[in-house]
CSV table of N, CA, C and O in Angstrom, one decimal:
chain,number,residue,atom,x,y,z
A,169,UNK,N,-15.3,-16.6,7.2
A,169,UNK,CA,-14.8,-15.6,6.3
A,169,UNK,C,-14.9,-15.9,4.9
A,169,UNK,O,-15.5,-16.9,4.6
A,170,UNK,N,-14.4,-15.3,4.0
A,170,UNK,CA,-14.3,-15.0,2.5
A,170,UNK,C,-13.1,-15.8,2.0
A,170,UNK,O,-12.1,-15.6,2.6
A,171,UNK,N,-13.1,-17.0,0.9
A,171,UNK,CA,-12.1,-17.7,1.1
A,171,UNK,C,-11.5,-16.6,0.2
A,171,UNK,O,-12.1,-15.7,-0.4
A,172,UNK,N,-9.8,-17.4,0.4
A,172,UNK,CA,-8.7,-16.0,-0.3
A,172,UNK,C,-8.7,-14.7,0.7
A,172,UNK,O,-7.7,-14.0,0.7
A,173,UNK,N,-9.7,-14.4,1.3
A,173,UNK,CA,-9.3,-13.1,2.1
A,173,UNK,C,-8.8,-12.8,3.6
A,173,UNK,O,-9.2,-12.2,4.6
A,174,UNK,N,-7.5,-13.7,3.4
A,174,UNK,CA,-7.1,-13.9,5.1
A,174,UNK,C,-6.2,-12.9,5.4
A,174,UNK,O,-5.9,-12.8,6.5
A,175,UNK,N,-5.7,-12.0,4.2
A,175,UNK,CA,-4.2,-11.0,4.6
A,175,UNK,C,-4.6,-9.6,5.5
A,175,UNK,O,-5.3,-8.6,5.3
A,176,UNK,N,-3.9,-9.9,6.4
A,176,UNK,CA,-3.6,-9.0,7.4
A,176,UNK,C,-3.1,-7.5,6.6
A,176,UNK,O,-2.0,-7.5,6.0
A,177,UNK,N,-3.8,-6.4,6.8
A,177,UNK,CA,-3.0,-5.2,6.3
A,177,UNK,C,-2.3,-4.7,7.2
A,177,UNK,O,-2.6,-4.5,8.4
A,178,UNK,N,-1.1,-4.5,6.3
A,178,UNK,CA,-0.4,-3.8,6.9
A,178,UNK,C,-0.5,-2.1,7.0
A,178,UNK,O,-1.5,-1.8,6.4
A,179,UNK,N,0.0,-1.3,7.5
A,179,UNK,CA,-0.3,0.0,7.7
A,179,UNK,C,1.0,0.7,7.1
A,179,UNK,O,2.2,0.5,7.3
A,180,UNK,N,0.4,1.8,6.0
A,180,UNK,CA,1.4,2.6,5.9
A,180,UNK,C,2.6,3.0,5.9
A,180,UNK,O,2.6,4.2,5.5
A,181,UNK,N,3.5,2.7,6.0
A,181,UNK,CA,4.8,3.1,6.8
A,181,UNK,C,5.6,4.1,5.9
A,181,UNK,O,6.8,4.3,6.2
A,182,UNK,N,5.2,4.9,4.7
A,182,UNK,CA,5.0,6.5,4.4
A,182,UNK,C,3.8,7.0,4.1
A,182,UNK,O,2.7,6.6,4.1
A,183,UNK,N,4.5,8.3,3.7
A,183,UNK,CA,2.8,9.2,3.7
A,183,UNK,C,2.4,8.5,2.7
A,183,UNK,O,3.1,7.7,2.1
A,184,UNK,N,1.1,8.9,2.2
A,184,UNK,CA,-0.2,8.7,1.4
A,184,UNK,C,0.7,9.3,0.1
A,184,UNK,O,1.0,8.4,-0.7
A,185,UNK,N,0.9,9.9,-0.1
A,185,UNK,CA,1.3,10.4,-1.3
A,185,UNK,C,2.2,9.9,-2.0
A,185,UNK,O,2.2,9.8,-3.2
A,186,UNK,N,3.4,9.4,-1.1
A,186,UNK,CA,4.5,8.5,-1.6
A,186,UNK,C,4.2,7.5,-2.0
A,186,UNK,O,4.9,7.0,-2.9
A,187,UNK,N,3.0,6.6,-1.2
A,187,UNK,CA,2.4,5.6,-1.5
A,187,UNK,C,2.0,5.4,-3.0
A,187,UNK,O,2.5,4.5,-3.8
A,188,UNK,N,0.9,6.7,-3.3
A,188,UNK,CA,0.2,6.8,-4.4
A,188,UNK,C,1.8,6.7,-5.5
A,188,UNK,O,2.0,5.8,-6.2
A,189,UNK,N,2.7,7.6,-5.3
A,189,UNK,CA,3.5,7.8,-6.1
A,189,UNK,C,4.3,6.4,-6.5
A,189,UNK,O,4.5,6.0,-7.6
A,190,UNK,N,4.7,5.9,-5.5
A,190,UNK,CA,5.0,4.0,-5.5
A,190,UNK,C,4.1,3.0,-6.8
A,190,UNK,O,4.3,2.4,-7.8
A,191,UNK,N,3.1,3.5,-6.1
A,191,UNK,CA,1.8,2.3,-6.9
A,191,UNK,C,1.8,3.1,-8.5
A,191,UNK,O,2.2,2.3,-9.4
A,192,UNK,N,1.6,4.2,-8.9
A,192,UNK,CA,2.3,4.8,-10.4
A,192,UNK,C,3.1,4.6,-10.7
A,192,UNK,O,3.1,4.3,-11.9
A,193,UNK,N,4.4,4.6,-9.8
A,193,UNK,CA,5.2,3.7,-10.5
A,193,UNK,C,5.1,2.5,-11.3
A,193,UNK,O,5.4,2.2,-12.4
A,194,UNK,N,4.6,1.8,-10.0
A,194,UNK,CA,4.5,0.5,-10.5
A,194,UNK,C,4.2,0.2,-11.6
A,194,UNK,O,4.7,-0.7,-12.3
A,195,UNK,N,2.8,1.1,-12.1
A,195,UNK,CA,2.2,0.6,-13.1
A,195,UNK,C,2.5,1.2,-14.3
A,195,UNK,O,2.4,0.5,-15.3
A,196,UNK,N,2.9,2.8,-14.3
A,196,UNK,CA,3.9,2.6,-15.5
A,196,UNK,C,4.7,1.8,-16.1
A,196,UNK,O,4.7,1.3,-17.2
A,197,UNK,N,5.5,1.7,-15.0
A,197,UNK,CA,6.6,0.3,-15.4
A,197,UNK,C,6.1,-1.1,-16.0
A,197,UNK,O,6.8,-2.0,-16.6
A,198,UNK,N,4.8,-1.2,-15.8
A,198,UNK,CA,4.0,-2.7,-16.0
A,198,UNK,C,3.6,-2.0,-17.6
A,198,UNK,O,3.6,-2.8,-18.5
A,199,UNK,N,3.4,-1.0,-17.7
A,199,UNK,CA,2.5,-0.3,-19.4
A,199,UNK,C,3.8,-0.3,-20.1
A,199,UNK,O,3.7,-0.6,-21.3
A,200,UNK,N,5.2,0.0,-19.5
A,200,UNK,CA,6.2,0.2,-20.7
A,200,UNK,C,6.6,-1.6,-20.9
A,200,UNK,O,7.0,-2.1,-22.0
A,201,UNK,N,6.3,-2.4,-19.6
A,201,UNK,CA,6.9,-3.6,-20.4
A,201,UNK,C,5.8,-4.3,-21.7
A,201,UNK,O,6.1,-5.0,-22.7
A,202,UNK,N,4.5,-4.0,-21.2
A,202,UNK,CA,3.3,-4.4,-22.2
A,202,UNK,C,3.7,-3.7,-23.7
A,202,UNK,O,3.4,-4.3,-24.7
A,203,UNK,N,4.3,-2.4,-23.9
A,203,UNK,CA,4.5,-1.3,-25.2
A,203,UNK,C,5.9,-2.6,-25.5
A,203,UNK,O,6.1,-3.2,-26.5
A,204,UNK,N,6.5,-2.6,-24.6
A,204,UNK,CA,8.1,-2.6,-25.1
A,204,UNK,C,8.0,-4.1,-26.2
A,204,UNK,O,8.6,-4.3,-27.2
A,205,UNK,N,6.8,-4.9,-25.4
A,205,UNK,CA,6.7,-6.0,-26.0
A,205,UNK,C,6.0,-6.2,-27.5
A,205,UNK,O,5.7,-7.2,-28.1
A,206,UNK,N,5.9,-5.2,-27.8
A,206,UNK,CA,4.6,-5.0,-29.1
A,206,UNK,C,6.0,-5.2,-29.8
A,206,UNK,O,7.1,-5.2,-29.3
A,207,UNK,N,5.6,-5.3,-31.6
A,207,UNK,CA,6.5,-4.9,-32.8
A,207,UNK,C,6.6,-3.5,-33.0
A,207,UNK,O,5.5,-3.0,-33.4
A,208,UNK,N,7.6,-2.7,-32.9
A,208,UNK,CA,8.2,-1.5,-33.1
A,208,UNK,C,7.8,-0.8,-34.6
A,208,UNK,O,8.3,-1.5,-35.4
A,209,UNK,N,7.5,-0.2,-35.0
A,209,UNK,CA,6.8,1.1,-36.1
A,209,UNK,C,6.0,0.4,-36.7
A,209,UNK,O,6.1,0.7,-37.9
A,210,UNK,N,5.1,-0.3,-36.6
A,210,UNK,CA,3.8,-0.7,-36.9
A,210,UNK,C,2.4,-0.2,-36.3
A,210,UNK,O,2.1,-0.4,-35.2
A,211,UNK,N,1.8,0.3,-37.0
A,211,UNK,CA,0.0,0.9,-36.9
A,211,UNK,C,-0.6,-0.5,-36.1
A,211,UNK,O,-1.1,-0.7,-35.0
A,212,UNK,N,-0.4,-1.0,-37.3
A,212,UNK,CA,-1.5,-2.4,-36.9
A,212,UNK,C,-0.5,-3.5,-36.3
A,212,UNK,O,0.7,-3.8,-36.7
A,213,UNK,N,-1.4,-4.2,-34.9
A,213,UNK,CA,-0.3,-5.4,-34.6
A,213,UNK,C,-1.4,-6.6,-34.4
A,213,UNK,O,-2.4,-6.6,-33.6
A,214,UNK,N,-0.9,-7.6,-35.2
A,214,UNK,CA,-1.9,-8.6,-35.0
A,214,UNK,C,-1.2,-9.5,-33.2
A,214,UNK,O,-0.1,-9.8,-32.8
A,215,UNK,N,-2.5,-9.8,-32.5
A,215,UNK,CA,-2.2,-10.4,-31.1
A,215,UNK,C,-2.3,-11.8,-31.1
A,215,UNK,O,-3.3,-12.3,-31.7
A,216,UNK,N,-1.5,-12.5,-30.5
A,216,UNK,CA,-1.4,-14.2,-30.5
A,216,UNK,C,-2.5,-15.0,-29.4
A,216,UNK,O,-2.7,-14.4,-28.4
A,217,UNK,N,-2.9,-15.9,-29.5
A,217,UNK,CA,-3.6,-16.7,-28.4
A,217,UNK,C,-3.5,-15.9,-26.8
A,217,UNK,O,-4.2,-15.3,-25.9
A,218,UNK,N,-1.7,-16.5,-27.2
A,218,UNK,CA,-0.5,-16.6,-25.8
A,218,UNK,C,-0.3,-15.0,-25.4
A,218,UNK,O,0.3,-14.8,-24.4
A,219,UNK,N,-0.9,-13.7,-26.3
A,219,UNK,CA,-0.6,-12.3,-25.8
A,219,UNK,C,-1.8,-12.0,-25.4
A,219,UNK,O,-1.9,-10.9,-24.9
A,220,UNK,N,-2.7,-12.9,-25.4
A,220,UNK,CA,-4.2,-12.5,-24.6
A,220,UNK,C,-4.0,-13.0,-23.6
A,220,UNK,O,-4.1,-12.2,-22.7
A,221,UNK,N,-3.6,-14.1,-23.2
A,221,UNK,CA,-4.1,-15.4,-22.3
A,221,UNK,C,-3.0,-14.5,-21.4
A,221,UNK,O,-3.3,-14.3,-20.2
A,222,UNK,N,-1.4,-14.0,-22.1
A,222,UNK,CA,-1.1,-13.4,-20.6
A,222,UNK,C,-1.3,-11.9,-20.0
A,222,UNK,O,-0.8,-11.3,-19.0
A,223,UNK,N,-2.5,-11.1,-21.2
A,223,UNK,CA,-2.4,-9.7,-20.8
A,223,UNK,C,-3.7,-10.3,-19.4
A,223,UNK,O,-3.8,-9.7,-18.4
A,224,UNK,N,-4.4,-11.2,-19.7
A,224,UNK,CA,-5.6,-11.2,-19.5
A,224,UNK,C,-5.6,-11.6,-17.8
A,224,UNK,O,-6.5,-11.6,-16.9
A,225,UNK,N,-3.6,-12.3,-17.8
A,225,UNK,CA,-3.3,-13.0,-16.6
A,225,UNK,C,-3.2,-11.1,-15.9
A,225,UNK,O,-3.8,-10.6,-15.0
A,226,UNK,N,-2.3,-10.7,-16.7
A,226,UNK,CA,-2.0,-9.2,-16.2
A,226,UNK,C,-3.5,-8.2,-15.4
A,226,UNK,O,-3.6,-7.7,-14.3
A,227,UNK,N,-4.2,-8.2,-16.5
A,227,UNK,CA,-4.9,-7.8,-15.7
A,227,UNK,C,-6.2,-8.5,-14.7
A,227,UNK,O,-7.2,-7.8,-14.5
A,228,UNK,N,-6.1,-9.5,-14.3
A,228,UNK,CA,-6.7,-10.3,-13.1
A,228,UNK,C,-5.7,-9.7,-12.2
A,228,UNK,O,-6.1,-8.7,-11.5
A,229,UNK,N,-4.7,-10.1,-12.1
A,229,UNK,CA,-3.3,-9.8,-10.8
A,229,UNK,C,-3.7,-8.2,-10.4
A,229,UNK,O,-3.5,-7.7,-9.3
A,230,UNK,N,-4.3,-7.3,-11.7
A,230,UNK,CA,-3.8,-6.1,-11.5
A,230,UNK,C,-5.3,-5.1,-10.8
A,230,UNK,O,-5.4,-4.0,-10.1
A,231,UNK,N,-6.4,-5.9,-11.3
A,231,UNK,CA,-7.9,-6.3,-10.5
A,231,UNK,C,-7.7,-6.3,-9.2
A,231,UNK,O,-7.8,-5.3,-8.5
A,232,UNK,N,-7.3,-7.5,-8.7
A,232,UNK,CA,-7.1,-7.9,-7.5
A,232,UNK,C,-6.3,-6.7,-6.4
A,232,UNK,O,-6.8,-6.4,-5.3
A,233,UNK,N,-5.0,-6.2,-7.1
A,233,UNK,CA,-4.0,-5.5,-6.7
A,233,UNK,C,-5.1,-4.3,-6.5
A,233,UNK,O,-5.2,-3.8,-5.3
A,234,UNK,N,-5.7,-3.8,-7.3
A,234,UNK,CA,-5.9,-2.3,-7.3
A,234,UNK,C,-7.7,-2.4,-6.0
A,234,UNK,O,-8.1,-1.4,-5.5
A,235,UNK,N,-8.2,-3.6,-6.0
A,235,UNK,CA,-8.9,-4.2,-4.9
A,235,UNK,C,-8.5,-4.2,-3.3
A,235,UNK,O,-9.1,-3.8,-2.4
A,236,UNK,N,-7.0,-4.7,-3.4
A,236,UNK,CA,-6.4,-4.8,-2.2
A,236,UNK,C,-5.8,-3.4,-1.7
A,236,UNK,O,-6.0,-3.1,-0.5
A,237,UNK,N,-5.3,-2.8,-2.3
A,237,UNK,CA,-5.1,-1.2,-2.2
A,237,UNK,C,-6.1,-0.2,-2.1
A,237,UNK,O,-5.9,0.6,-1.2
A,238,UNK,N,-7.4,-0.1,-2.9
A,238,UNK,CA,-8.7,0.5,-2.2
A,238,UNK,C,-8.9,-0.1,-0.4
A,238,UNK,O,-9.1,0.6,0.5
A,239,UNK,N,-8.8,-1.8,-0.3
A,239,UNK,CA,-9.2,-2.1,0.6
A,239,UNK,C,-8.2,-1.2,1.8
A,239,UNK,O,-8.8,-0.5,2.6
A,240,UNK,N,-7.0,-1.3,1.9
A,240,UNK,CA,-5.7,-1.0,2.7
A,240,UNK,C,-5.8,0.6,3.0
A,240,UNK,O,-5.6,1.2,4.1
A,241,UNK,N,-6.4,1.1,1.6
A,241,UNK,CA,-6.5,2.6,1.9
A,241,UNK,C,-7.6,3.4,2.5
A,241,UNK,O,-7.5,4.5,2.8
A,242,UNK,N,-8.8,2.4,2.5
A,242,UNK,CA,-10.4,2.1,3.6
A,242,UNK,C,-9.8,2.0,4.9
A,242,UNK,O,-10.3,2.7,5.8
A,243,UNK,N,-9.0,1.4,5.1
A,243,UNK,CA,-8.4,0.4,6.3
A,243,UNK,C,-7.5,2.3,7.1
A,243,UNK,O,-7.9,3.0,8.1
A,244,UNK,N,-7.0,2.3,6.7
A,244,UNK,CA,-6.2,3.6,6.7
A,244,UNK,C,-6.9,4.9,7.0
A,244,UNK,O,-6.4,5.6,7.9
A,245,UNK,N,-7.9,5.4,6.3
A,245,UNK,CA,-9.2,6.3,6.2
A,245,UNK,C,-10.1,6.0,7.6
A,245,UNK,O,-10.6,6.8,8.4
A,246,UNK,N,-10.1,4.6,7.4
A,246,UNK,CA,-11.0,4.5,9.0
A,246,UNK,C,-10.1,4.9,10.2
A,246,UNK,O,-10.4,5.8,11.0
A,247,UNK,N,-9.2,4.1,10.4
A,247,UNK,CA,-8.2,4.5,11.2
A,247,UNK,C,-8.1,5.8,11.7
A,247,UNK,O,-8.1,6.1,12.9
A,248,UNK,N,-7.9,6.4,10.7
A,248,UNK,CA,-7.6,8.2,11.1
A,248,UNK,C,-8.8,8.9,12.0
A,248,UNK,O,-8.6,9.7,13.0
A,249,UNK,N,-9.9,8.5,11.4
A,249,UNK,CA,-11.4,8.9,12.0
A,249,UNK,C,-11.1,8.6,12.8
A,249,UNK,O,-11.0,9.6,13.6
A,250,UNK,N,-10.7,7.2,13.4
A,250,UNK,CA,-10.8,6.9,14.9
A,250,UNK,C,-9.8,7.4,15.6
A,250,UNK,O,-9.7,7.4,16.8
A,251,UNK,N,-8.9,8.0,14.9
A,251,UNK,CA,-8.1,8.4,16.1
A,251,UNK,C,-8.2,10.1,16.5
A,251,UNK,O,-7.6,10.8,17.3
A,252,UNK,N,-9.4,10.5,15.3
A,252,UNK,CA,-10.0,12.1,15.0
A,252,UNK,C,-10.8,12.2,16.1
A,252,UNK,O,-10.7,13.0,17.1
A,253,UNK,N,-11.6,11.6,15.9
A,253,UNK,CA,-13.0,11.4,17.1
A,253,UNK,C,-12.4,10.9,18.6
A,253,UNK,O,-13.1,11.1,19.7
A,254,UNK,N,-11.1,10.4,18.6
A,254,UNK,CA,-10.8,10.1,20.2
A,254,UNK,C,-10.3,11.2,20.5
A,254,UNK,O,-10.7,11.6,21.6
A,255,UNK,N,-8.9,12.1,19.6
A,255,UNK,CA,-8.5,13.0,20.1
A,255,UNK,C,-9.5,14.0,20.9
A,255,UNK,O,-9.4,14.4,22.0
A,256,UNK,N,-10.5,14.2,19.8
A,256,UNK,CA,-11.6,15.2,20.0
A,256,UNK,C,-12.7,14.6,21.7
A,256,UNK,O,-13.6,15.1,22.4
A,257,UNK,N,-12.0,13.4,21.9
A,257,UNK,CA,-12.7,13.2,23.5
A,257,UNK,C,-12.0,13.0,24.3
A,257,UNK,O,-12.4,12.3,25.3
A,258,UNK,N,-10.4,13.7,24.2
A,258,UNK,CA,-9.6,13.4,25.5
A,258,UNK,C,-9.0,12.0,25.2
A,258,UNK,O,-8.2,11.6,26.0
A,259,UNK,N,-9.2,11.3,24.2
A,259,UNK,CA,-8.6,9.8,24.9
A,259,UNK,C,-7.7,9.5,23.2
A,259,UNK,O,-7.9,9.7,22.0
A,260,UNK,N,-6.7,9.1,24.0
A,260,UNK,CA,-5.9,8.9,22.4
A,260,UNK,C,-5.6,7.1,22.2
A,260,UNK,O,-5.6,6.3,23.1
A,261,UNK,N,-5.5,6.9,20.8
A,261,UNK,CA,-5.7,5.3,20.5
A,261,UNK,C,-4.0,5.1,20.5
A,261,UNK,O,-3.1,5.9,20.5
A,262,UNK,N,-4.1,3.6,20.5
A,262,UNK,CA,-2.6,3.1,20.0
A,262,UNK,C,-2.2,3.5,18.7
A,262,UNK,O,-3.3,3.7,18.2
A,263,UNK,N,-1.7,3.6,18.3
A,263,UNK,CA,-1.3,3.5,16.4
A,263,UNK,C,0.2,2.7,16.5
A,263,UNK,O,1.3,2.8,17.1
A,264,UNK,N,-0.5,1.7,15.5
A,264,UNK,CA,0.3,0.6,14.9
A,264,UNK,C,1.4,0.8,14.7
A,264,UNK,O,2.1,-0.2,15.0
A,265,UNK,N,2.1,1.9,14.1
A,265,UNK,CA,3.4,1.9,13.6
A,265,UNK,C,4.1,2.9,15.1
A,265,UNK,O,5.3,3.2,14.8
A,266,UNK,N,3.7,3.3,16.1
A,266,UNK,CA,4.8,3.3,17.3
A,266,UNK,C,4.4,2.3,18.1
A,266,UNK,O,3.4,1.8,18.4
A,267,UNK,N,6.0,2.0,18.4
A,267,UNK,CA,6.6,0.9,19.5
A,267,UNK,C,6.6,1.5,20.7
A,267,UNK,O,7.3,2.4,20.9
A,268,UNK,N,5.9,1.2,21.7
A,268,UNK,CA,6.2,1.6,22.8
A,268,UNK,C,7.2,1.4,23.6
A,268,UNK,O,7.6,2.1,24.4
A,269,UNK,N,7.6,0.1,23.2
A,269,UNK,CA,8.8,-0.4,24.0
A,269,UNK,C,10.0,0.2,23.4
A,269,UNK,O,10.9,0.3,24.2
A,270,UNK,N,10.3,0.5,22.3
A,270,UNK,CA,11.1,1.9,22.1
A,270,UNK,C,10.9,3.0,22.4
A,270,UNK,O,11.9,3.7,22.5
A,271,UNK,N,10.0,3.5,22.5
A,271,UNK,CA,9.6,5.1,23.7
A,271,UNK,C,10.2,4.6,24.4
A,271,UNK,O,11.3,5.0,24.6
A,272,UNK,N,9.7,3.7,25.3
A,272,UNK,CA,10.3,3.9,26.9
A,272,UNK,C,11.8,3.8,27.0
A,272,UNK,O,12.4,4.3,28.0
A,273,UNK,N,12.5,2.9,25.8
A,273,UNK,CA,14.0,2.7,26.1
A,273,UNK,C,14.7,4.3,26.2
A,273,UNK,O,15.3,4.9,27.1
A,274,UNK,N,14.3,4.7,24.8
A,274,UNK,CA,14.6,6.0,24.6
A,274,UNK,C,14.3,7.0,25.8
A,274,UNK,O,15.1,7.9,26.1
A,275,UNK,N,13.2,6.9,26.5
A,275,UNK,CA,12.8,8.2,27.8
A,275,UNK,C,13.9,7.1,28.6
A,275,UNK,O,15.0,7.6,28.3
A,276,UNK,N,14.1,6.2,29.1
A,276,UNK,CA,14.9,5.8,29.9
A,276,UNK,C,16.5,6.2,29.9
A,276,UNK,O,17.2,6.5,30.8
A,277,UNK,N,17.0,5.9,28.4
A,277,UNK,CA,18.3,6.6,28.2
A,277,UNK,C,18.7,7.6,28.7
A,277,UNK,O,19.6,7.6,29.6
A,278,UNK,N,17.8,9.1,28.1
A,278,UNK,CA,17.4,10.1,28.5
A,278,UNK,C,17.4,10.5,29.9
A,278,UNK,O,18.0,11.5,30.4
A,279,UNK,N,16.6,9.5,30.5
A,279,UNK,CA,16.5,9.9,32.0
A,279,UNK,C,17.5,9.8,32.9
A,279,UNK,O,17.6,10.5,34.0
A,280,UNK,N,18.6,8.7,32.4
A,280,UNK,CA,19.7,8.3,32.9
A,280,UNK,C,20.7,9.5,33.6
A,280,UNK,O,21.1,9.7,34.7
A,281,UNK,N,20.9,10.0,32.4
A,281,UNK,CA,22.2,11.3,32.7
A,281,UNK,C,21.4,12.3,33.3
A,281,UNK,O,22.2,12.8,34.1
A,282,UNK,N,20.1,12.9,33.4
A,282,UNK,CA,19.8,13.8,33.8
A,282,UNK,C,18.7,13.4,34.9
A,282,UNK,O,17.7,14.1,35.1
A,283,UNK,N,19.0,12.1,35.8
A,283,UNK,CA,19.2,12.3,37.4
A,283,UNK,C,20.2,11.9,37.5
A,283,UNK,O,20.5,11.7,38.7
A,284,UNK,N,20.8,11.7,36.9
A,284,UNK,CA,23.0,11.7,37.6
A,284,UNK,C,23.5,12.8,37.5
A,284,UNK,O,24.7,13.0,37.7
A,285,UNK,N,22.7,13.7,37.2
A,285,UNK,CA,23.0,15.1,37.2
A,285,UNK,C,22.5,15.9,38.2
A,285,UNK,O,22.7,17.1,38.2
């Protein structure tokens, strides 16, 4: 394999949109602390060694991050196909985020009172 590329994705656990809306967050919040850090009513701001060396850390981290999220969101895109093309032949896939073994507890509960009935 690809060294550095060992992380297991995880899947979803809200919709696509909330997601997107999460990851904007985020990076807003990452642009106001980069503004907040400048000098206040100045045009011109002269930058230090030390404000490159850590925007430059910023954006490597933020490279990688927005890499790993295309990759997650590929990961997710394929997924669906596959479970598009199985519905469409009769056969349905597992999906990651149901437990089976909570289905069954839950149909079991369920089933309890209504054959004691």
């Amino acid at each position: 394999g690809i060294p550095g590329c060992t992380k297991k994705w995880h899947h979803f656990k809200q919709h696509p949109s909330e997601v997107f809306a999460t990851w904007g967050s985020e990076l807003s919040n990452k642009a106001c602390e980069i503004y907040a850090a400048l000098p206040a009513g100045q045009t011109r701001v002269e930058l230090s060694t030390e404000n490159i060396r850590q925007w430059r850390k910023l954006y490597e981290a933020l490279v990688l991050q927005a890499g790993e999220r295309v990759a997650q969101l590929m990961s997710e895109l394929l997924m669906h196909r596959k479970h598009e093309a199985g519905h469409k032949n009769g056969r349905g896939l597992h999906h990651p985020r149901v437990s089976g073994t909570k289905n069954l507890l839950t149909n079991l509960l369920l089933a309890i009172p209504t054959v004691l009935l």
